[in-house]
Amino acid sequence: MSTYAPHDVVFTRGEGSWLFDADGKQYLDGLTGLAVCGLGHAHPAVTQAIQSQAGKLLHCSNHFRIAHQEALADKLCAVSGMESAFFCNSGAEANEAAIKLARLYGHRHKNIDKPSIIVMEGAFHGRTMATLSATGNRKIQAGFEPLVAGFVRAPFNNLDAIRTIGRNNNSVVAILLEPVQGEGGICVPDQGYLRDLKAICEQHDWLLMLDEVQSGNGRTGQYFAYQHEGIVPDVVSTAKGLGNGVPIGACLAQGVAAEVLTVGSHGTTFGGNPLSAATGLAVISSIEQEGLCARAAALSERIQSNLASLVNDGLITELRAKGLMIGLDLGKPCAELVAHGLQNGIVINVTAGSILRMLPPLNMSDAEADQLVDQVCTLITQFHSKQP
Ligand SMILES: *Cc1c(COP(=O)(O)O)cnc(C)c1O
């Protein structure tokens, strides 16, 4: 079905921060398949884990214990401060699990008939019916009405709006948000925002549910973005970077939230099967062994300081970044930059119309990061010189 309008390039191979097409042309990957291949392409430990597991057991169903899944749950809980995990295959499914968890929590713990969840303007949570209803983008919802009920919309990075909802709406059971909005244009909230949201949630017995599908797995310079604020949410969803390209998602929870989903209340055929769980384990181990959270933070500093001249020269109106989630606001629609980038041998993305987005590998070299920035600067300079 024509759900995509792909660029006319076929990548046949990847190695570290580089992609190669059928003609052997090479591209510096500043996107990693949308924050998926955080360890770069063909990472040896990940390749080894996949190859080895593929020769042993791919799948057996969650009707049986899966040792790799149990180990991955332990590992994820250890790095996140969470206590239980549900595995699925994508970000949308991880958020679906969180939404179901919140509703069940509302019914069972708060005795609320029609529980609702606060969600944000500009949010992106996925394309299933519930997650697109939670998404704050009319374009993604248009034509799919009736939307799933039970979401209350609030402006992002605005605590007063949340307090007002708290005073006026007693059906709320949870807040679901991205700690850094990705598709919405790399929107980084004020420091302290998550901490204050956590306090408001505690006051009302709401669950704080963070969608770390894009921001998780080391991308922002901590394993999860909320760790920059020293808080522990009730629920965390993650996916993209967890499998480095093998589909896997997880919904993690702690405290009361950890016990809400019980036998028979949720499930999936593929989620957390031996292949994806073994891969996830190799990914987390590599992130830890190679110190990639700190590496992402250092690379971010380097890239941001190299981009500073663009801000000074007025070529971008704003530089937004949290670790290696980097957005350059060009101030006007700039979708054509993606094709120009491909011609010049770099892979980047444009989101929210006017934001050039980079989501590069966490383990790229300094030289590769410098080259990426150089080429992005060239692209942007050319873009502005061609504008009327
Ligand atoms: C990509 C993304 C999703 C959806 O993940 P899929 O794997 O495409 O279903 C959800 N939330 C956020 C924040 C994302 O970036």
XYZ file of C-alpha atoms and ligand atoms in Angstrom:
403
model
C 0.000 0.000 0.000
C 1.279 3.471 -0.671
C 1.687 4.447 2.971
C 5.206 5.771 2.308
C 6.829 7.929 -0.347
C 10.367 6.573 -0.069
C 13.430 8.333 -1.429
C 14.859 6.620 -4.476
C 17.806 4.993 -2.757
C 18.312 1.354 -1.780
C 20.739 0.721 1.046
C 22.234 -2.726 0.763
C 24.779 -2.701 3.568
C 25.800 -0.794 6.651
C 28.947 -0.594 8.719
C 29.176 1.510 11.851
C 28.029 5.041 11.006
C 27.959 4.344 7.260
C 25.361 3.069 4.805
C 26.120 1.822 1.290
C 23.769 1.643 -1.690
C 23.676 -0.875 -4.535
C 26.109 1.262 -6.569
C 28.621 1.327 -3.713
C 27.994 5.008 -2.898
C 28.460 5.647 0.810
C 26.352 7.770 3.133
C 27.090 9.053 6.616
C 24.106 8.015 8.719
C 22.819 10.920 10.803
C 19.463 9.234 11.357
C 20.039 5.544 12.296
C 16.675 4.498 10.877
C 14.975 6.976 13.224
C 16.847 6.387 16.471
C 16.882 2.617 16.018
C 20.492 1.665 15.215
C 22.089 3.542 18.106
C 25.088 1.196 18.020
C 25.522 1.760 14.299
C 25.162 -0.864 11.599
C 26.451 -4.423 11.789
C 27.672 -3.960 15.359
C 29.750 -7.121 16.043
C 28.207 -8.003 19.453
C 24.671 -7.552 18.130
C 25.391 -9.508 14.964
C 26.960 -12.267 17.043
C 23.953 -12.450 19.402
C 21.503 -12.640 16.485
C 23.508 -15.266 14.596
C 24.029 -17.417 17.630
C 20.398 -17.244 18.782
C 19.077 -17.839 15.247
C 20.886 -21.158 15.212
C 19.389 -22.220 18.559
C 15.801 -21.050 18.979
C 13.910 -18.153 17.397
C 10.557 -18.500 19.044
C 8.595 -20.668 21.438
C 5.634 -18.522 22.728
C 5.065 -16.809 26.059
C 3.266 -19.945 27.231
C 6.748 -21.078 28.259
C 9.526 -19.439 30.222
C 12.055 -17.602 28.048
C 15.443 -17.279 29.727
C 16.652 -14.385 27.552
C 13.445 -12.461 28.181
C 13.809 -12.889 31.948
C 17.419 -11.740 31.759
C 16.474 -8.744 29.609
C 13.704 -7.793 32.051
C 16.224 -7.882 34.909
C 18.717 -5.824 32.939
C 16.142 -3.213 31.873
C 14.833 -2.934 35.422
C 18.382 -2.502 36.717
C 19.168 0.339 34.313
C 15.787 2.059 34.743
C 14.770 1.675 38.390
C 11.648 -0.184 37.247
C 10.384 -3.476 38.724
C 8.476 -5.312 36.013
C 8.477 -5.542 32.233
C 6.083 -6.490 29.437
C 7.658 -7.137 26.035
C 6.132 -6.405 22.651
C 7.357 -5.581 19.143
C 7.116 -1.837 18.610
C 6.792 1.553 20.215
C 3.074 1.794 19.548
C 2.509 -1.534 21.263
C 4.599 -0.485 24.254
C 2.362 2.588 24.581
C -0.770 0.469 24.108
C 0.367 -1.604 27.076
C 0.880 1.595 29.104
C -2.577 2.898 28.153
C -4.238 -0.407 29.078
C -2.279 -0.466 32.327
C -3.465 3.059 33.197
C -7.106 2.217 32.501
C -6.953 -0.936 34.598
C -5.261 1.056 37.364
C -8.113 3.591 37.165
C -10.792 0.934 37.479
C -9.110 -1.232 40.109
C -7.273 1.303 42.269
C -9.216 4.528 41.858
C -12.668 3.110 41.190
C -13.126 5.397 38.184
C -15.683 4.275 35.589
C -14.261 6.139 32.594
C -10.614 6.793 33.314
C -8.813 9.420 31.268
C -5.147 10.062 30.548
C -3.562 13.486 30.113
C -1.596 13.698 26.843
C 0.306 16.573 25.260
C -0.057 18.868 22.275
C 2.581 17.966 19.690
C 2.975 14.437 21.086
C 3.639 11.343 19.007
C 2.820 7.942 20.460
C 2.265 5.709 17.405
C -0.227 4.724 14.706
C -2.551 2.181 16.322
C -6.032 3.476 17.149
C -5.323 4.179 20.820
C -1.849 5.616 20.262
C -2.907 7.844 17.355
C -5.730 9.101 19.556
C -3.113 9.931 22.214
C -0.966 11.620 19.563
C -1.269 15.406 19.389
C -1.226 15.808 15.619
C -4.456 16.203 13.654
C -2.806 15.005 10.421
C -2.163 11.601 11.964
C -5.729 11.347 13.258
C -7.625 12.756 10.268
C -9.914 10.220 8.600
C -9.665 7.657 11.373
C -12.467 8.988 13.549
C -14.029 7.982 15.833
C -10.890 8.302 17.910
C -10.429 6.305 21.091
C -11.923 8.282 23.981
C -10.329 8.924 27.333
C -7.546 11.380 26.507
C -7.351 14.942 27.821
C -5.040 17.247 25.850
C -2.701 19.720 27.557
C 0.031 22.048 26.281
C 3.576 20.604 26.614
C 5.925 22.128 29.166
C 3.111 23.920 30.978
C 2.598 22.887 34.600
C -0.270 25.279 35.304
C -2.368 23.609 32.613
C -1.838 20.265 34.353
C -2.721 21.708 37.774
C -5.919 23.166 36.307
C -6.917 19.771 34.906
C -6.161 18.294 38.336
C -8.614 20.696 39.990
C -11.396 20.265 37.435
C -11.270 16.692 36.195
C -11.553 13.778 38.574
C -11.486 11.068 35.906
C -7.735 11.446 35.324
C -5.601 8.422 36.222
C -2.299 9.113 34.445
C -0.160 11.457 32.376
C 1.511 10.090 29.255
C 4.266 12.152 27.634
C 7.611 12.063 25.881
C 10.366 13.549 28.065
C 11.702 15.068 24.831
C 9.207 15.325 21.975
C 10.781 13.686 18.926
C 8.395 13.797 15.953
C 7.035 17.067 17.344
C 10.380 18.713 16.511
C 12.855 17.853 19.317
C 11.019 19.867 21.974
C 13.010 19.858 25.201
C 11.002 20.955 28.254
C 12.360 23.239 30.978
C 14.641 21.701 33.542
C 12.533 20.598 36.513
C 9.401 20.009 34.414
C 9.419 16.221 34.868
C 10.218 16.566 38.561
C 7.245 18.878 39.054
C 4.999 16.603 36.989
C 6.045 13.713 39.211
C 5.046 15.727 42.305
C 1.659 16.598 40.791
C 1.115 12.914 39.945
C 1.901 11.880 43.518
C -0.514 14.459 44.868
C -3.377 13.040 42.751
C -2.357 9.361 42.672
C -1.873 9.617 38.917
C 0.647 7.425 37.128
C 3.499 9.260 35.456
C 4.013 7.376 32.182
C 6.963 8.338 29.993
C 7.178 7.435 26.322
C 10.907 6.826 25.858
C 10.481 4.987 22.570
C 12.772 7.517 20.856
C 14.627 9.104 23.788
C 15.577 5.855 25.554
C 18.482 3.444 25.346
C 21.229 6.012 25.839
C 20.197 8.494 23.180
C 19.942 11.566 25.398
C 23.110 10.898 27.396
C 21.443 8.872 30.163
C 19.959 5.403 29.683
C 16.518 7.034 29.933
C 15.888 10.776 29.618
C 14.095 11.054 32.979
C 17.366 10.103 34.676
C 18.651 13.629 33.900
C 16.120 14.824 36.499
C 16.726 12.118 39.077
C 13.083 11.021 39.138
C 11.540 7.584 38.774
C 8.294 7.484 36.769
C 5.631 4.816 37.293
C 5.634 3.519 33.732
C 8.185 3.738 30.901
C 7.676 2.587 27.318
C 10.637 1.987 25.047
C 11.393 0.335 21.715
C 13.406 1.867 18.849
C 17.003 1.676 20.128
C 16.460 -1.453 22.219
C 16.924 -3.936 19.377
C 19.296 -1.931 17.136
C 17.017 -2.946 14.234
C 15.434 -6.148 15.505
C 11.822 -5.278 16.407
C 11.260 -5.177 20.160
C 9.380 -2.941 22.560
C 8.924 -2.919 26.304
C 6.569 -1.398 28.836
C 8.278 -1.116 32.226
C 6.647 -0.251 35.538
C 7.413 0.154 39.222
C 5.448 0.546 42.443
C 1.665 -0.039 42.241
C 1.899 0.130 38.449
C 4.199 -2.896 38.373
C 1.385 -5.155 39.662
C -1.535 -3.870 37.568
C -1.305 -6.156 34.533
C -1.820 -9.731 35.721
C -2.240 -13.176 34.160
C -4.528 -12.940 31.143
C -4.905 -9.141 31.147
C -2.548 -8.524 28.227
C -0.423 -10.531 25.829
C 1.280 -10.910 22.477
C 2.577 -13.737 20.309
C 6.007 -12.439 19.326
C 6.873 -10.055 22.173
C 10.121 -10.871 23.942
C 10.827 -14.023 21.972
C 14.293 -15.592 22.270
C 15.652 -13.787 19.198
C 14.559 -10.243 20.076
C 15.358 -10.690 23.775
C 18.860 -12.023 23.071
C 19.391 -9.034 20.779
C 18.145 -6.561 23.394
C 20.541 -8.076 25.927
C 23.472 -7.627 23.548
C 22.410 -4.022 22.919
C 22.216 -3.060 26.607
C 25.500 -4.847 27.384
C 27.218 -2.999 24.559
C 25.790 0.364 25.675
C 27.174 -0.331 29.151
C 30.529 -1.814 28.134
C 31.268 0.911 25.612
C 30.094 3.713 27.929
C 27.705 4.968 25.255
C 25.491 7.132 27.473
C 28.505 9.287 28.329
C 29.661 9.074 24.707
C 26.276 10.369 23.486
C 26.526 13.307 25.898
C 30.079 14.143 24.774
C 29.187 13.874 21.082
C 26.205 16.137 21.688
C 28.446 18.820 23.207
C 30.821 18.576 20.284
C 28.062 18.711 17.655
C 26.291 21.592 19.388
C 29.439 23.690 19.652
C 30.216 23.009 15.976
C 26.698 24.115 15.066
C 26.893 27.328 17.087
C 28.061 29.357 14.082
C 24.800 28.545 12.258
C 22.859 30.094 15.115
C 25.181 33.112 15.240
C 24.886 33.631 11.482
C 21.091 33.487 11.734
C 20.912 30.428 9.441
C 18.899 28.504 12.015
C 16.425 30.142 14.352
C 16.941 27.609 17.148
C 19.164 24.675 18.048
C 17.317 22.164 20.202
C 19.114 19.185 21.612
C 19.089 16.609 24.360
C 22.047 14.328 23.819
C 21.867 12.922 20.301
C 18.306 14.050 19.679
C 19.172 17.172 17.728
C 16.800 19.551 15.950
C 17.710 22.610 13.899
C 14.814 24.976 13.344
C 15.169 26.453 9.855
C 12.179 28.704 10.360
C 10.512 27.593 7.118
C 9.484 24.340 5.387
C 12.629 22.465 4.406
C 11.580 18.902 3.503
C 13.754 19.012 0.354
C 16.868 18.947 2.560
C 16.534 15.177 2.925
C 16.986 14.583 -0.824
C 19.797 17.152 -0.997
C 21.489 15.353 1.878
C 21.264 12.008 0.083
C 22.834 13.553 -3.039
C 25.688 14.786 -0.847
C 26.058 11.442 0.957
C 24.414 12.116 4.331
C 21.206 10.774 5.834
C 19.147 13.230 7.877
C 15.446 13.854 8.459
C 13.020 16.757 8.538
C 10.172 16.707 11.048
C 7.394 19.100 12.065
C 7.836 20.855 8.695
C 10.824 23.046 9.412
C 13.047 21.073 11.802
C 16.132 19.335 10.438
C 16.500 16.349 12.775
C 19.610 14.311 13.487
C 19.607 11.043 15.446
C 23.138 9.772 14.802
C 24.785 6.621 16.231
C 25.862 6.892 19.878
C 29.277 5.464 19.014
C 30.231 7.588 16.040
C 33.803 8.898 15.964
C 34.667 12.556 16.528
C 35.754 12.779 12.900
C 32.436 11.365 11.695
C 30.498 13.771 13.902
C 32.537 16.703 12.538
C 31.935 15.551 8.975
C 28.195 15.247 9.611
C 28.050 18.776 10.993
C 30.177 20.163 8.111
C 27.846 18.645 5.563
C 24.738 19.804 7.392
C 26.153 23.342 7.498
C 26.796 23.202 3.750
C 23.251 21.950 3.113
C 21.704 24.703 5.197
C 23.841 27.440 3.644
C 22.856 26.237 0.164
C 19.206 26.011 1.223
C 19.139 29.638 2.361
C 21.045 30.943 -0.658
C 18.442 29.339 -2.966
C 15.493 30.877 -1.099
C 13.879 33.958 -2.650
C 8.506 6.068 16.959
C 7.744 6.426 18.163
C 6.606 5.698 18.551
C 6.030 4.591 17.720
O 6.876 3.509 17.597
P 6.582 2.392 16.469
O 7.640 1.367 16.714
O 6.691 3.071 15.144
O 5.217 1.883 16.722
C 5.992 6.037 19.743
N 6.452 7.034 20.508
C 7.537 7.762 20.164
C 8.005 8.846 21.072
C 8.211 7.495 18.970
O 9.258 8.242 18.619
